[in-house]
PDB file of C-alpha atoms in Angstrom:
ATOM      1  CA  MET A   1     110.620  45.878 113.892  1.00  0.00           C
ATOM      2  CA  GLY A   2     108.670  49.106 113.454  1.00  0.00           C
ATOM      3  CA  ASP A   3     108.604  51.881 110.951  1.00  0.00           C
ATOM      4  CA  PRO A   4     110.654  54.890 112.167  1.00  0.00           C
ATOM      5  CA  VAL A   5     108.331  57.268 110.317  1.00  0.00           C
ATOM      6  CA  ILE A   6     105.316  56.068 112.297  1.00  0.00           C
ATOM      7  CA  GLY A   7     107.303  56.396 115.547  1.00  0.00           C
ATOM      8  CA  ALA A   8     108.293  59.963 114.658  1.00  0.00           C
ATOM      9  CA  LEU A   9     104.701  60.758 113.691  1.00  0.00           C
ATOM     10  CA  LEU A  10     103.338  59.387 116.963  1.00  0.00           C
ATOM     11  CA  SER A  11     106.028  61.214 118.925  1.00  0.00           C
ATOM     12  CA  GLY A  12     105.193  64.482 117.187  1.00  0.00           C
ATOM     13  CA  LEU A  13     101.474  63.967 117.737  1.00  0.00           C
ATOM     14  CA  PHE A  14     102.030  63.210 121.423  1.00  0.00           C
ATOM     15  CA  SER A  15     104.246  66.293 121.764  1.00  0.00           C
ATOM     16  CA  LEU A  16     101.599  68.444 120.081  1.00  0.00           C
ATOM     17  CA  LEU A  17      98.901  67.056 122.358  1.00  0.00           C
ATOM     18  CA  LEU A  18     100.949  67.771 125.489  1.00  0.00           C
ATOM     19  CA  THR A  19     101.743  71.284 124.254  1.00  0.00           C
ATOM     20  CA  LEU A  20      98.042  71.974 123.676  1.00  0.00           C
ATOM     21  CA  ILE A  21      97.124  70.659 127.131  1.00  0.00           C
ATOM     22  CA  ALA A  22      99.865  72.774 128.743  1.00  0.00           C
ATOM     23  CA  THR A  23      98.678  75.882 126.883  1.00  0.00           C
ATOM     24  CA  ILE A  24      95.056  75.324 127.913  1.00  0.00           C
ATOM     25  CA  LEU A  25      96.112  74.813 131.543  1.00  0.00           C
ATOM     26  CA  GLN A  26      98.190  77.998 131.450  1.00  0.00           C
ATOM     27  CA  VAL A  27      95.211  79.979 130.183  1.00  0.00           C
ATOM     28  CA  ILE A  28      92.910  78.474 132.815  1.00  0.00           C
ATOM     29  CA  MET A  29      95.391  79.038 135.649  1.00  0.00           C
ATOM     30  CA  LEU A  30      96.350  82.572 134.569  1.00  0.00           C
ATOM     31  CA  PRO A  31      94.123  84.346 137.167  1.00  0.00           C
ATOM     32  CA  LEU A  32      95.418  82.110 139.965  1.00  0.00           C
ATOM     33  CA  ASN A  33      98.985  82.691 138.841  1.00  0.00           C
ATOM     34  CA  ALA A  34      98.414  86.454 138.808  1.00  0.00           C
ATOM     35  CA  LEU A  35      96.920  86.213 142.304  1.00  0.00           C
ATOM     36  CA  PHE A  36      99.969  84.393 143.641  1.00  0.00           C
ATOM     37  CA  ASN A  37     102.342  86.837 141.961  1.00  0.00           C
ATOM     38  CA  GLY A  38     100.417  89.722 143.515  1.00  0.00           C
ATOM     39  CA  LEU A  39     100.277  88.202 147.000  1.00  0.00           C
ATOM     40  CA  PHE A  40     103.843  86.904 147.100  1.00  0.00           C
ATOM     41  CA  PRO A  41     106.206  89.338 145.420  1.00  0.00           C
ATOM     42  CA  ASP A  42     109.770  88.427 144.597  1.00  0.00           C
ATOM     43  CA  PHE A  43     111.422  88.129 148.018  1.00  0.00           C
ATOM     44  CA  SER A  44     114.955  88.234 146.641  1.00  0.00           C
ATOM     45  CA  THR A  45     114.582  91.937 145.818  1.00  0.00           C
ATOM     46  CA  THR A  46     113.282  92.597 149.335  1.00  0.00           C
ATOM     47  CA  VAL A  47     116.201  90.737 150.905  1.00  0.00           C
ATOM     48  CA  ASN A  48     118.646  92.600 148.665  1.00  0.00           C
ATOM     49  CA  GLN A  49     117.083  95.923 149.667  1.00  0.00           C
ATOM     50  CA  VAL A  50     117.426  95.072 153.375  1.00  0.00           C
ATOM     51  CA  VAL A  51     121.051  94.007 152.940  1.00  0.00           C
ATOM     52  CA  GLN A  52     121.775  97.156 150.919  1.00  0.00           C
ATOM     53  CA  ALA A  53     120.137  99.336 153.604  1.00  0.00           C
ATOM     54  CA  PHE A  54     122.277  97.778 156.311  1.00  0.00           C
ATOM     55  CA  SER A  55     125.333  98.155 154.121  1.00  0.00           C
ATOM     56  CA  ASP A  56     124.552 101.850 153.625  1.00  0.00           C
ATOM     57  CA  ALA A  57     123.897 102.319 157.346  1.00  0.00           C
ATOM     58  CA  MET A  58     127.135 100.620 158.296  1.00  0.00           C
ATOM     59  CA  SER A  59     129.288 102.450 155.742  1.00  0.00           C
ATOM     60  CA  GLY A  60     129.494 105.489 158.017  1.00  0.00           C
ATOM     61  CA  LEU A  61     130.614 103.332 160.928  1.00  0.00           C
ATOM     62  CA  GLY A  62     133.641 101.873 159.184  1.00  0.00           C
ATOM     63  CA  TRP A  63     136.021 103.007 161.897  1.00  0.00           C
ATOM     64  CA  ALA A  64     133.993 101.243 164.605  1.00  0.00           C
ATOM     65  CA  ILE A  65     133.505  98.084 162.590  1.00  0.00           C
ATOM     66  CA  SER A  66     137.209  97.893 161.805  1.00  0.00           C
ATOM     67  CA  ILE A  67     137.764  97.113 165.506  1.00  0.00           C
ATOM     68  CA  ILE A  68     135.879  93.804 165.099  1.00  0.00           C
ATOM     69  CA  PRO A  69     138.051  91.046 163.622  1.00  0.00           C
ATOM     70  CA  PRO A  70     137.227  90.131 159.995  1.00  0.00           C
ATOM     71  CA  VAL A  71     136.279  86.528 160.834  1.00  0.00           C
ATOM     72  CA  VAL A  72     133.749  87.692 163.422  1.00  0.00           C
ATOM     73  CA  ARG A  73     132.320  90.281 161.017  1.00  0.00           C
ATOM     74  CA  SER A  74     131.835  87.771 158.217  1.00  0.00           C
ATOM     75  CA  SER A  75     130.347  85.256 160.657  1.00  0.00           C
ATOM     76  CA  LEU A  76     127.873  87.828 161.974  1.00  0.00           C
ATOM     77  CA  LEU A  77     126.936  88.861 158.445  1.00  0.00           C
ATOM     78  CA  PHE A  78     126.398  85.212 157.488  1.00  0.00           C
ATOM     79  CA  ILE A  79     124.232  84.575 160.571  1.00  0.00           C
ATOM     80  CA  PHE A  80     122.200  87.725 159.904  1.00  0.00           C
ATOM     81  CA  GLY A  81     121.644  86.673 156.290  1.00  0.00           C
ATOM     82  CA  ILE A  82     120.398  83.265 157.412  1.00  0.00           C
ATOM     83  CA  GLU A  83     118.043  84.865 159.951  1.00  0.00           C
ATOM     84  CA  VAL A  84     116.541  87.211 157.358  1.00  0.00           C
ATOM     85  CA  THR A  85     116.117  84.346 154.884  1.00  0.00           C
ATOM     86  CA  LEU A  86     114.510  82.173 157.555  1.00  0.00           C
ATOM     87  CA  LEU A  87     112.079  84.947 158.447  1.00  0.00           C
ATOM     88  CA  VAL A  88     111.090  85.421 154.801  1.00  0.00           C
ATOM     89  CA  VAL A  89     110.618  81.674 154.235  1.00  0.00           C
ATOM     90  CA  LEU A  90     108.552  81.248 157.397  1.00  0.00           C
ATOM     91  CA  ARG A  91     106.267  84.152 156.560  1.00  0.00           C
ATOM     92  CA  SER A  92     105.747  83.052 152.973  1.00  0.00           C
ATOM     93  CA  THR A  93     105.016  79.502 154.147  1.00  0.00           C
ATOM     94  CA  ARG A  94     102.484  80.763 156.686  1.00  0.00           C
ATOM     95  CA  LEU A  95     100.809  82.970 154.080  1.00  0.00           C
ATOM     96  CA  THR A  96     100.697  80.084 151.604  1.00  0.00           C
ATOM     97  CA  GLY A  97      99.062  77.876 154.252  1.00  0.00           C
ATOM     98  CA  LYS A  98      96.455  80.521 155.019  1.00  0.00           C
ATOM     99  CA  LEU A  99      95.732  80.985 151.330  1.00  0.00           C
ATOM    100  CA  TRP A 100      95.386  77.228 150.838  1.00  0.00           C
ATOM    101  CA  LYS A 101      92.894  77.012 153.732  1.00  0.00           C
ATOM    102  CA  LEU A 102      90.953  79.913 152.229  1.00  0.00           C
ATOM    103  CA  LEU A 103      90.862  78.232 148.824  1.00  0.00           C
ATOM    104  CA  GLN A 104      89.639  75.007 150.404  1.00  0.00           C
ATOM    105  CA  LYS A 105      86.820  76.879 152.159  1.00  0.00           C
ATOM    106  CA  ILE A 106      85.774  78.538 148.913  1.00  0.00           C
ATOM    107  CA  LYS A 107      85.641  75.166 147.081  1.00  0.00           C
ATOM    108  CA  VAL A 108      86.259  76.571 143.617  1.00  0.00           C
ATOM    109  CA  TRP A 109      86.710  73.117 142.097  1.00  0.00           C
TER     110      TRP A 109
END
């Protein structure tokens, strides 16, 4: 049907072309990527810090918390974790929307 060498050559050429396009796009988008990384830091570290702070605060109250049944404690911790995550997602979504509106007003492209 077809020569496998030509197919491999075309595949390699296509792969090289896509790699070059991806590299050029990365260089062009580098300032925008840096802007997003500066505006929206890694939220997982922030959530972990909040959870660790509450864990440290509650460690001294072990005798009072031991009164609460374990199922209720784990349920409350789960609900609190969901609430914190929801707050972080909502704020980041709102900030992304505001940034998108700002970029549309600037009309960079």
